[in-house]
């Protein structure tokens, strides 16, 4: 019996739950939760990739630890960091334009 995949909306409807009386604390909490989620996903993916590469004999843990990215990789990493910061500050920006 194949089950149909569940499709969830990309953005929730309604107001966000409020945990603090201070709006600044609410934004800080949103940023922390966003970072925590990103960190957990990134850690799991990196761990999985490293294990696959080492198990397949593509590289060793020592080679992974010694790797230094080139200029192109550094630019891509900087661009990703900028996107992450945009996401983190989006809750603050949304509040400032809404109110």
CSV table of C-alpha atoms in Angstrom, one decimal:
chain,number,residue,atom,x,y,z
A,1,UNK,CA,0.0,0.0,0.0
A,2,UNK,CA,1.7,3.2,-1.2
A,3,UNK,CA,0.8,6.2,0.8
A,4,UNK,CA,0.6,9.6,-0.8
A,5,UNK,CA,3.2,12.1,0.4
A,6,UNK,CA,2.0,14.8,2.6
A,7,UNK,CA,2.3,18.3,1.2
A,8,UNK,CA,2.6,21.1,3.7
A,9,UNK,CA,2.4,24.8,3.0
A,10,UNK,CA,5.8,26.6,2.8
A,11,UNK,CA,4.7,29.3,5.2
A,12,UNK,CA,2.4,29.0,8.1
A,13,UNK,CA,-0.8,31.0,8.3
A,14,UNK,CA,-1.8,33.2,11.2
A,15,UNK,CA,0.2,34.9,13.8
A,16,UNK,CA,3.3,33.5,15.3
A,17,UNK,CA,3.1,32.3,18.9
A,18,UNK,CA,4.5,34.9,21.3
A,19,UNK,CA,6.7,33.7,24.2
A,20,UNK,CA,8.0,37.1,25.5
A,21,UNK,CA,6.5,40.5,26.2
A,22,UNK,CA,9.5,42.1,24.5
A,23,UNK,CA,9.3,42.1,20.7
A,24,UNK,CA,13.1,42.2,20.5
A,25,UNK,CA,13.3,39.0,22.4
A,26,UNK,CA,10.8,37.4,20.0
A,27,UNK,CA,13.0,38.3,17.1
A,28,UNK,CA,16.1,37.0,18.9
A,29,UNK,CA,14.3,33.7,19.6
A,30,UNK,CA,13.3,33.4,15.9
A,31,UNK,CA,16.9,33.9,14.9
A,32,UNK,CA,18.1,31.3,17.4
A,33,UNK,CA,15.6,28.8,16.2
A,34,UNK,CA,16.5,29.4,12.6
A,35,UNK,CA,20.2,29.0,13.3
A,36,UNK,CA,19.6,25.9,15.3
A,37,UNK,CA,17.6,24.3,12.5
A,38,UNK,CA,20.2,25.2,9.9
A,39,UNK,CA,23.0,23.9,12.1
A,40,UNK,CA,21.3,20.5,12.7
A,41,UNK,CA,20.5,20.0,9.0
A,42,UNK,CA,24.0,21.0,8.0
A,43,UNK,CA,25.7,18.8,10.6
A,44,UNK,CA,23.7,15.8,9.6
A,45,UNK,CA,24.4,16.3,5.9
A,46,UNK,CA,28.1,16.9,6.4
A,47,UNK,CA,28.4,13.9,8.6
A,48,UNK,CA,26.6,11.7,6.1
A,49,UNK,CA,28.7,13.0,3.2
A,50,UNK,CA,32.0,12.4,5.0
A,51,UNK,CA,31.0,8.9,6.0
A,52,UNK,CA,30.0,8.0,2.4
A,53,UNK,CA,33.3,9.5,1.0
A,54,UNK,CA,35.5,7.7,3.5
A,55,UNK,CA,33.6,4.4,3.3
A,56,UNK,CA,33.8,4.5,-0.5
A,57,UNK,CA,37.5,5.1,-0.4
A,58,UNK,CA,37.2,8.4,-2.2
A,59,UNK,CA,39.1,10.2,0.6
A,60,UNK,CA,40.3,9.9,4.2
A,61,UNK,CA,39.2,11.7,7.3
A,62,UNK,CA,42.7,13.2,7.4
A,63,UNK,CA,42.3,14.6,3.8
A,64,UNK,CA,38.9,16.1,4.7
A,65,UNK,CA,40.4,17.8,7.8
A,66,UNK,CA,43.4,19.2,5.8
A,67,UNK,CA,41.3,20.6,2.9
A,68,UNK,CA,41.5,24.3,2.3
A,69,UNK,CA,38.9,25.8,-0.1
A,70,UNK,CA,40.0,27.8,-3.2
A,71,UNK,CA,38.8,31.3,-4.1
A,72,UNK,CA,35.7,30.1,-6.0
A,73,UNK,CA,34.6,27.9,-3.1
A,74,UNK,CA,35.2,30.8,-0.6
A,75,UNK,CA,33.0,33.1,-2.8
A,76,UNK,CA,30.2,30.5,-2.9
A,77,UNK,CA,30.5,30.1,0.9
A,78,UNK,CA,30.2,33.9,1.4
A,79,UNK,CA,27.2,34.0,-0.9
A,80,UNK,CA,25.5,31.3,1.2
A,81,UNK,CA,26.3,33.1,4.4
A,82,UNK,CA,24.7,36.3,3.0
A,83,UNK,CA,21.5,34.3,2.2
A,84,UNK,CA,21.5,32.9,5.7
A,85,UNK,CA,21.8,36.3,7.3
A,86,UNK,CA,19.0,37.6,5.1
A,87,UNK,CA,16.8,34.8,6.4
A,88,UNK,CA,17.8,35.5,10.0
A,89,UNK,CA,17.0,39.2,9.8
A,90,UNK,CA,13.8,38.7,7.8
A,91,UNK,CA,11.6,38.5,11.0
A,92,UNK,CA,13.0,41.8,12.2
A,93,UNK,CA,12.5,43.4,8.7
A,94,UNK,CA,8.9,42.0,8.5
A,95,UNK,CA,8.1,43.5,11.9
A,96,UNK,CA,9.5,46.9,11.0
A,97,UNK,CA,7.5,47.1,7.8
A,98,UNK,CA,4.3,45.8,9.3
A,99,UNK,CA,4.3,48.1,12.3
